[in-house]
PDB file of C-alpha atoms in Angstrom:
ATOM      1  CA  UNK Z  66      46.243 102.810  73.663  1.00 53.00           C
ATOM      2  CA  UNK Z  67      49.918 103.544  74.243  1.00 67.00           C
ATOM      3  CA  UNK Z  68      51.891 101.628  76.842  1.00 86.00           C
ATOM      4  CA  UNK Z  69      54.420 102.858  79.364  1.00 93.00           C
ATOM      5  CA  UNK Z  70      57.513 104.411  77.833  1.00 94.00           C
ATOM      6  CA  UNK Z  71      60.765 105.093  79.644  1.00 96.00           C
ATOM      7  CA  UNK Z  72      63.775 107.161  78.672  1.00 96.00           C
ATOM      8  CA  UNK Z  73      66.621 106.803  78.240  1.00 97.00           C
ATOM      9  CA  UNK Z  74      66.978 103.053  77.689  1.00 96.00           C
ATOM     10  CA  UNK Z  75      70.609 102.989  78.822  1.00 96.00           C
ATOM     11  CA  UNK Z  76      72.710 105.405  80.831  1.00 96.00           C
ATOM     12  CA  UNK Z  77      76.237 105.479  82.226  1.00 98.00           C
ATOM     13  CA  UNK Z  78      77.033 107.834  85.095  1.00 98.00           C
ATOM     14  CA  UNK Z  79      79.984 108.432  87.382  1.00 98.00           C
ATOM     15  CA  UNK Z  80      79.802 107.891  91.131  1.00 98.00           C
ATOM     16  CA  UNK Z  81      78.653 111.064  92.884  1.00 97.00           C
ATOM     17  CA  UNK Z  82      76.698 112.388  89.902  1.00 98.00           C
ATOM     18  CA  UNK Z  83      72.957 112.933  89.711  1.00 98.00           C
ATOM     19  CA  UNK Z  84      70.556 111.259  87.277  1.00 98.00           C
ATOM     20  CA  UNK Z  85      66.975 111.808  86.114  1.00 98.00           C
ATOM     21  CA  UNK Z  86      64.942 109.010  84.571  1.00 98.00           C
ATOM     22  CA  UNK Z  87      61.631 109.632  82.822  1.00 97.00           C
ATOM     23  CA  UNK Z  88      58.415 107.719  82.401  1.00 96.00           C
ATOM     24  CA  UNK Z  89      55.248 108.336  80.404  1.00 93.00           C
ATOM     25  CA  UNK Z  90      52.253 106.527  81.859  1.00 88.00           C
ATOM     26  CA  UNK Z  91      49.771 104.468  79.919  1.00 81.00           C
ATOM     27  CA  UNK Z  92      46.765 106.456  78.788  1.00 79.00           C
ATOM     28  CA  UNK Z  93      44.074 106.506  81.484  1.00 78.00           C
ATOM     29  CA  UNK Z  94      46.443 105.546  84.300  1.00 81.00           C
ATOM     30  CA  UNK Z  95      46.807 108.061  87.141  1.00 83.00           C
ATOM     31  CA  UNK Z  96      49.217 106.186  89.392  1.00 87.00           C
ATOM     32  CA  UNK Z  97      52.887 105.540  88.758  1.00 91.00           C
ATOM     33  CA  UNK Z  98      55.330 103.375  90.691  1.00 92.00           C
ATOM     34  CA  UNK Z  99      59.084 103.002  90.365  1.00 96.00           C
ATOM     35  CA  UNK Z 100      61.065  99.825  90.957  1.00 96.00           C
ATOM     36  CA  UNK Z 101      64.770  99.000  91.066  1.00 97.00           C
ATOM     37  CA  UNK Z 102      65.843  95.613  89.734  1.00 96.00           C
ATOM     38  CA  UNK Z 103      69.396  94.606  90.552  1.00 94.00           C
ATOM     39  CA  UNK Z 104      71.031  91.843  88.548  1.00 90.00           C
ATOM     40  CA  UNK Z 105      69.603  88.433  89.447  1.00 89.00           C
ATOM     41  CA  UNK Z 106      66.973  89.913  91.757  1.00 92.00           C
ATOM     42  CA  UNK Z 107      63.311  90.761  91.559  1.00 94.00           C
ATOM     43  CA  UNK Z 108      62.153  94.369  91.273  1.00 95.00           C
ATOM     44  CA  UNK Z 109      62.210  96.327  94.552  1.00 95.00           C
ATOM     45  CA  UNK Z 110      59.573  99.001  95.210  1.00 94.00           C
ATOM     46  CA  UNK Z 111      61.034 102.505  95.433  1.00 96.00           C
ATOM     47  CA  UNK Z 112      57.904 104.693  95.660  1.00 93.00           C
ATOM     48  CA  UNK Z 113      54.542 105.441  94.134  1.00 90.00           C
ATOM     49  CA  UNK Z 114      52.879 108.685  93.041  1.00 90.00           C
ATOM     50  CA  UNK Z 115      49.172 109.369  92.852  1.00 85.00           C
ATOM     51  CA  UNK Z 116      47.768 112.753  91.861  1.00 84.00           C
ATOM     52  CA  UNK Z 117      51.252 114.274  91.944  1.00 88.00           C
ATOM     53  CA  UNK Z 118      51.924 113.259  95.538  1.00 89.00           C
ATOM     54  CA  UNK Z 119      54.105 110.489  96.940  1.00 89.00           C
ATOM     55  CA  UNK Z 120      51.789 107.734  98.139  1.00 84.00           C
ATOM     56  CA  UNK Z 121      53.965 105.001  99.557  1.00 86.00           C
ATOM     57  CA  UNK Z 122      57.717 104.496  99.748  1.00 90.00           C
ATOM     58  CA  UNK Z 123      59.972 101.473  99.994  1.00 91.00           C
ATOM     59  CA  UNK Z 124      63.254 101.102 101.848  1.00 92.00           C
ATOM     60  CA  UNK Z 125      65.257 103.600  99.794  1.00 96.00           C
ATOM     61  CA  UNK Z 126      67.191 106.635 101.092  1.00 96.00           C
ATOM     62  CA  UNK Z 127      66.024 110.242 100.527  1.00 96.00           C
ATOM     63  CA  UNK Z 128      68.509 110.725  97.700  1.00 97.00           C
ATOM     64  CA  UNK Z 129      65.930 108.801  95.648  1.00 98.00           C
ATOM     65  CA  UNK Z 130      63.165 111.279  94.865  1.00 96.00           C
ATOM     66  CA  UNK Z 131      60.443 111.639  92.313  1.00 95.00           C
ATOM     67  CA  UNK Z 132      57.878 113.809  90.636  1.00 94.00           C
ATOM     68  CA  UNK Z 133      54.565 113.201  88.938  1.00 93.00           C
ATOM     69  CA  UNK Z 134      53.245 115.788  86.515  1.00 91.00           C
ATOM     70  CA  UNK Z 135      49.626 116.789  85.726  1.00 89.00           C
ATOM     71  CA  UNK Z 136      49.712 114.609  82.607  1.00 85.00           C
ATOM     72  CA  UNK Z 137      50.657 111.678  84.902  1.00 82.00           C
ATOM     73  CA  UNK Z 138      54.169 111.355  83.496  1.00 91.00           C
ATOM     74  CA  UNK Z 139      56.875 110.929  86.109  1.00 95.00           C
ATOM     75  CA  UNK Z 140      60.541 111.388  86.907  1.00 97.00           C
ATOM     76  CA  UNK Z 141      62.874 109.470  89.189  1.00 98.00           C
ATOM     77  CA  UNK Z 142      65.846 111.457  90.465  1.00 98.00           C
ATOM     78  CA  UNK Z 143      68.834 109.913  92.178  1.00 98.00           C
ATOM     79  CA  UNK Z 144      71.470 112.142  93.792  1.00 97.00           C
ATOM     80  CA  UNK Z 145      75.007 111.276  94.849  1.00 98.00           C
ATOM     81  CA  UNK Z 146      75.086 108.101  92.788  1.00 98.00           C
ATOM     82  CA  UNK Z 147      76.739 105.045  94.297  1.00 98.00           C
ATOM     83  CA  UNK Z 148      78.086 101.969  92.524  1.00 97.00           C
ATOM     84  CA  UNK Z 149      75.262  99.873  94.041  1.00 96.00           C
ATOM     85  CA  UNK Z 150      72.715 102.071  92.264  1.00 98.00           C
ATOM     86  CA  UNK Z 151      73.621 100.238  89.051  1.00 97.00           C
ATOM     87  CA  UNK Z 152      70.414  98.440  88.124  1.00 97.00           C
ATOM     88  CA  UNK Z 153      67.411  98.316  85.821  1.00 96.00           C
ATOM     89  CA  UNK Z 154      64.867 100.955  86.834  1.00 98.00           C
ATOM     90  CA  UNK Z 155      61.282 100.078  85.993  1.00 97.00           C
ATOM     91  CA  UNK Z 156      58.298 102.361  85.894  1.00 96.00           C
ATOM     92  CA  UNK Z 157      54.780 100.950  86.230  1.00 93.00           C
ATOM     93  CA  UNK Z 158      51.543 102.814  85.742  1.00 88.00           C
ATOM     94  CA  UNK Z 159      48.162 101.733  86.985  1.00 83.00           C
ATOM     95  CA  UNK Z 160      44.678 102.851  87.784  1.00 76.00           C
ATOM     96  CA  UNK Z 161      42.890 102.170  91.040  1.00 65.00           C
ATOM     97  CA  UNK Z 162      39.828 101.189  89.075  1.00 58.00           C
ATOM     98  CA  UNK Z 163      41.659  98.652  86.915  1.00 55.00           C
ATOM     99  CA  UNK Z 164      41.129  94.973  87.505  1.00 52.00           C
ATOM    100  CA  UNK Z 165      44.096  92.960  88.782  1.00 58.00           C
ATOM    101  CA  UNK Z 166      45.592  96.302  89.800  1.00 64.00           C
ATOM    102  CA  UNK Z 167      46.305  96.781  86.090  1.00 67.00           C
ATOM    103  CA  UNK Z 168      50.033  97.378  86.445  1.00 85.00           C
ATOM    104  CA  UNK Z 169      51.708  98.069  83.119  1.00 89.00           C
ATOM    105  CA  UNK Z 170      55.478  98.149  83.176  1.00 93.00           C
ATOM    106  CA  UNK Z 171      57.819  99.991  80.871  1.00 95.00           C
ATOM    107  CA  UNK Z 172      60.899  98.312  79.418  1.00 96.00           C
ATOM    108  CA  UNK Z 173      63.121 100.054  81.923  1.00 96.00           C
ATOM    109  CA  UNK Z 174      66.241 102.188  82.024  1.00 97.00           C
ATOM    110  CA  UNK Z 175      69.527 100.356  82.511  1.00 96.00           C
ATOM    111  CA  UNK Z 176      71.710 102.572  84.735  1.00 97.00           C
ATOM    112  CA  UNK Z 177      75.397 101.815  85.133  1.00 97.00           C
ATOM    113  CA  UNK Z 178      77.390 103.752  87.735  1.00 98.00           C
ATOM    114  CA  UNK Z 179      81.168 103.650  87.285  1.00 97.00           C
TER     115      UNK Z 179
ATOM    116  CA  UNK A  32      64.115  90.281 104.713  1.00 71.00           C
ATOM    117  CA  UNK A  33      62.865  88.428 101.642  1.00 84.00           C
ATOM    118  CA  UNK A  34      59.098  88.274 102.094  1.00 94.00           C
ATOM    119  CA  UNK A  35      58.508  86.563  98.754  1.00 96.00           C
ATOM    120  CA  UNK A  36      60.844  83.772  97.717  1.00 96.00           C
ATOM    121  CA  UNK A  37      61.281  81.778  94.566  1.00 97.00           C
ATOM    122  CA  UNK A  38      63.778  79.127  95.564  1.00 92.00           C
ATOM    123  CA  UNK A  39      64.379  77.699  92.096  1.00 95.00           C
ATOM    124  CA  UNK A  40      66.557  80.060  90.033  1.00 95.00           C
ATOM    125  CA  UNK A  41      65.902  78.040  86.884  1.00 97.00           C
ATOM    126  CA  UNK A  42      63.682  75.330  85.423  1.00 97.00           C
ATOM    127  CA  UNK A  43      64.107  73.366  82.211  1.00 98.00           C
ATOM    128  CA  UNK A  44      61.131  71.586  80.627  1.00 98.00           C
ATOM    129  CA  UNK A  45      60.414  69.728  77.402  1.00 98.00           C
ATOM    130  CA  UNK A  46      57.846  71.203  75.024  1.00 98.00           C
ATOM    131  CA  UNK A  47      54.374  69.813  75.681  1.00 97.00           C
ATOM    132  CA  UNK A  48      55.103  68.905  79.299  1.00 98.00           C
ATOM    133  CA  UNK A  49      53.971  70.717  82.433  1.00 98.00           C
ATOM    134  CA  UNK A  50      55.987  73.563  83.944  1.00 98.00           C
ATOM    135  CA  UNK A  51      55.524  74.156  87.669  1.00 98.00           C
ATOM    136  CA  UNK A  52      56.957  77.307  89.191  1.00 98.00           C
ATOM    137  CA  UNK A  53      56.848  77.742  92.942  1.00 98.00           C
ATOM    138  CA  UNK A  54      56.704  80.713  95.273  1.00 98.00           C
ATOM    139  CA  UNK A  55      56.657  81.049  99.064  1.00 98.00           C
ATOM    140  CA  UNK A  56      55.789  84.074 101.152  1.00 97.00           C
ATOM    141  CA  UNK A  57      56.149  84.979 104.801  1.00 96.00           C
ATOM    142  CA  UNK A  58      53.933  88.050 105.260  1.00 93.00           C
ATOM    143  CA  UNK A  59      50.419  86.943 106.286  1.00 92.00           C
ATOM    144  CA  UNK A  60      49.090  90.398 105.356  1.00 90.00           C
ATOM    145  CA  UNK A  61      49.508  89.634 101.654  1.00 91.00           C
ATOM    146  CA  UNK A  62      46.065  89.017 100.187  1.00 89.00           C
ATOM    147  CA  UNK A  63      46.583  89.209  96.435  1.00 91.00           C
ATOM    148  CA  UNK A  64      49.175  87.440  94.341  1.00 94.00           C
ATOM    149  CA  UNK A  65      50.332  87.944  90.792  1.00 93.00           C
ATOM    150  CA  UNK A  66      52.620  86.255  88.299  1.00 96.00           C
ATOM    151  CA  UNK A  67      54.595  88.266  85.770  1.00 96.00           C
ATOM    152  CA  UNK A  68      56.604  87.109  82.779  1.00 96.00           C
ATOM    153  CA  UNK A  69      59.667  89.003  81.617  1.00 95.00           C
ATOM    154  CA  UNK A  70      61.550  88.712  78.342  1.00 93.00           C
ATOM    155  CA  UNK A  71      65.019  90.263  77.956  1.00 88.00           C
ATOM    156  CA  UNK A  72      64.944  93.998  77.205  1.00 84.00           C
ATOM    157  CA  UNK A  73      61.241  94.194  78.083  1.00 89.00           C
ATOM    158  CA  UNK A  74      59.356  95.094  81.224  1.00 92.00           C
ATOM    159  CA  UNK A  75      57.422  92.487  83.215  1.00 93.00           C
ATOM    160  CA  UNK A  76      54.022  91.651  81.727  1.00 93.00           C
ATOM    161  CA  UNK A  77      51.081  90.503  83.820  1.00 91.00           C
ATOM    162  CA  UNK A  78      50.211  86.834  83.423  1.00 94.00           C
ATOM    163  CA  UNK A  79      47.667  85.723  86.018  1.00 94.00           C
ATOM    164  CA  UNK A  80      46.608  86.572  89.555  1.00 93.00           C
ATOM    165  CA  UNK A  81      44.729  85.131  92.500  1.00 94.00           C
ATOM    166  CA  UNK A  82      42.972  86.574  95.494  1.00 91.00           C
ATOM    167  CA  UNK A  83      43.534  85.048  98.907  1.00 91.00           C
ATOM    168  CA  UNK A  84      39.856  84.079  99.090  1.00 92.00           C
ATOM    169  CA  UNK A  85      40.436  81.561  96.300  1.00 93.00           C
ATOM    170  CA  UNK A  86      42.710  78.566  96.026  1.00 95.00           C
ATOM    171  CA  UNK A  87      42.809  78.260  92.242  1.00 97.00           C
ATOM    172  CA  UNK A  88      42.548  80.469  89.190  1.00 96.00           C
ATOM    173  CA  UNK A  89      42.758  79.326  85.578  1.00 97.00           C
ATOM    174  CA  UNK A  90      43.396  81.228  82.382  1.00 95.00           C
ATOM    175  CA  UNK A  91      43.957  79.062  79.342  1.00 97.00           C
ATOM    176  CA  UNK A  92      47.195  77.131  79.739  1.00 97.00           C
ATOM    177  CA  UNK A  93      48.013  78.918  82.996  1.00 98.00           C
ATOM    178  CA  UNK A  94      46.725  77.938  86.432  1.00 98.00           C
ATOM    179  CA  UNK A  95      47.757  79.424  89.747  1.00 98.00           C
ATOM    180  CA  UNK A  96      47.235  77.522  92.991  1.00 98.00           C
ATOM    181  CA  UNK A  97      47.297  79.136  96.425  1.00 97.00           C
ATOM    182  CA  UNK A  98      47.831  77.281  99.711  1.00 97.00           C
ATOM    183  CA  UNK A  99      47.316  79.921 102.394  1.00 95.00           C
ATOM    184  CA  UNK A 100      48.118  77.678 105.331  1.00 95.00           C
ATOM    185  CA  UNK A 101      51.489  76.838 103.793  1.00 96.00           C
ATOM    186  CA  UNK A 102      51.973  80.380 102.447  1.00 97.00           C
ATOM    187  CA  UNK A 103      52.772  78.828  99.097  1.00 97.00           C
ATOM    188  CA  UNK A 104      51.629  79.408  95.554  1.00 97.00           C
ATOM    189  CA  UNK A 105      52.487  77.748  92.290  1.00 98.00           C
ATOM    190  CA  UNK A 106      52.038  78.478  88.610  1.00 98.00           C
ATOM    191  CA  UNK A 107      51.301  75.571  86.289  1.00 98.00           C
ATOM    192  CA  UNK A 108      51.771  75.908  82.544  1.00 98.00           C
ATOM    193  CA  UNK A 109      50.234  73.102  80.486  1.00 97.00           C
ATOM    194  CA  UNK A 110      51.314  72.371  77.830  1.00 98.00           C
ATOM    195  CA  UNK A 111      54.581  74.272  77.881  1.00 98.00           C
ATOM    196  CA  UNK A 112      55.677  75.956  74.655  1.00 97.00           C
ATOM    197  CA  UNK A 113      59.101  77.297  73.588  1.00 97.00           C
ATOM    198  CA  UNK A 114      57.623  80.819  73.576  1.00 96.00           C
ATOM    199  CA  UNK A 115      57.028  80.451  77.315  1.00 97.00           C
ATOM    200  CA  UNK A 116      60.788  80.647  77.876  1.00 97.00           C
ATOM    201  CA  UNK A 117      61.266  83.742  80.024  1.00 97.00           C
ATOM    202  CA  UNK A 118      61.865  84.869  83.604  1.00 97.00           C
ATOM    203  CA  UNK A 119      58.794  84.401  85.802  1.00 98.00           C
ATOM    204  CA  UNK A 120      58.252  86.584  88.849  1.00 97.00           C
ATOM    205  CA  UNK A 121      55.861  85.946  91.669  1.00 97.00           C
ATOM    206  CA  UNK A 122      54.559  89.113  93.353  1.00 95.00           C
ATOM    207  CA  UNK A 123      52.345  89.834  96.330  1.00 93.00           C
ATOM    208  CA  UNK A 124      50.396  92.820  97.561  1.00 89.00           C
ATOM    209  CA  UNK A 125      48.536  93.817 100.698  1.00 83.00           C
ATOM    210  CA  UNK A 126      45.458  95.073  98.887  1.00 73.00           C
ATOM    211  CA  UNK A 127      43.801  96.254 102.038  1.00 69.00           C
ATOM    212  CA  UNK A 128      46.849  98.067 103.327  1.00 64.00           C
ATOM    213  CA  UNK A 129      47.867 101.702 103.082  1.00 61.00           C
ATOM    214  CA  UNK A 130      50.754 101.132 100.719  1.00 56.00           C
ATOM    215  CA  UNK A 131      48.670 100.622  97.619  1.00 62.00           C
ATOM    216  CA  UNK A 132      50.807  99.810  94.669  1.00 68.00           C
ATOM    217  CA  UNK A 133      53.631  98.170  96.550  1.00 84.00           C
ATOM    218  CA  UNK A 134      54.238  94.914  94.765  1.00 89.00           C
ATOM    219  CA  UNK A 135      56.705  92.680  96.601  1.00 93.00           C
ATOM    220  CA  UNK A 136      58.500  90.465  94.099  1.00 96.00           C
ATOM    221  CA  UNK A 137      60.359  87.207  94.360  1.00 97.00           C
ATOM    222  CA  UNK A 138      63.795  86.786  92.802  1.00 96.00           C
ATOM    223  CA  UNK A 139      62.443  85.181  89.655  1.00 97.00           C
ATOM    224  CA  UNK A 140      62.737  81.767  87.987  1.00 97.00           C
ATOM    225  CA  UNK A 141      64.223  81.368  84.521  1.00 97.00           C
ATOM    226  CA  UNK A 142      62.048  78.939  82.568  1.00 98.00           C
ATOM    227  CA  UNK A 143      63.509  77.284  79.487  1.00 98.00           C
ATOM    228  CA  UNK A 144      61.206  75.178  77.320  1.00 98.00           C
ATOM    229  CA  UNK A 145      63.091  72.948  74.889  1.00 96.00           C
ATOM    230  CA  UNK A 146      61.515  71.989  71.536  1.00 93.00           C
TER     231      UNK A 146
END
């Protein structure tokens, strides 16, 4: 059973650019959520995808968007990057039938916006 | 609006003693609570959880207590081991709500267990 893998592990972008982060879900998981963790803070919910559709969104602007593919992998896209977007981005996959909500987190992508 | 709060940024404990990590929440719609542990360069890993219909859940050295009237939960680790040194996050979810999957996290507490 493979876990959740995220790529890339680190990324440096310039303000105003666009970025795409990728996530491969754990085998058997059909739901994926994305979180932003700023330095010294807990993870903040960005959105969740279930069966390729957005199924819940946190307090993030529309320039944060996502996709889920038929194989349950996912992308997080951020347009018009701002300095405050610098953070660790975590992907979590789960299954609605899993006990304890069965969230499995990836190791994250560290995004730095300069 | 911080709905889940961990007011202690750090905690230092001697090996073999008890570690107590605290968490407070404000949203009465939360009905399921989880603790995650996070090592540097790794994602959070699930540790233990508790439903709002219970006031205690044990798993080995880890016990979570829930006081619904005070909107407070705590994680007890007994005995503490150096390998327990990590950042601990409290998280809450409204399991019966429409936003399935939305974990609301606290800010985290850095636990250091000294040999």
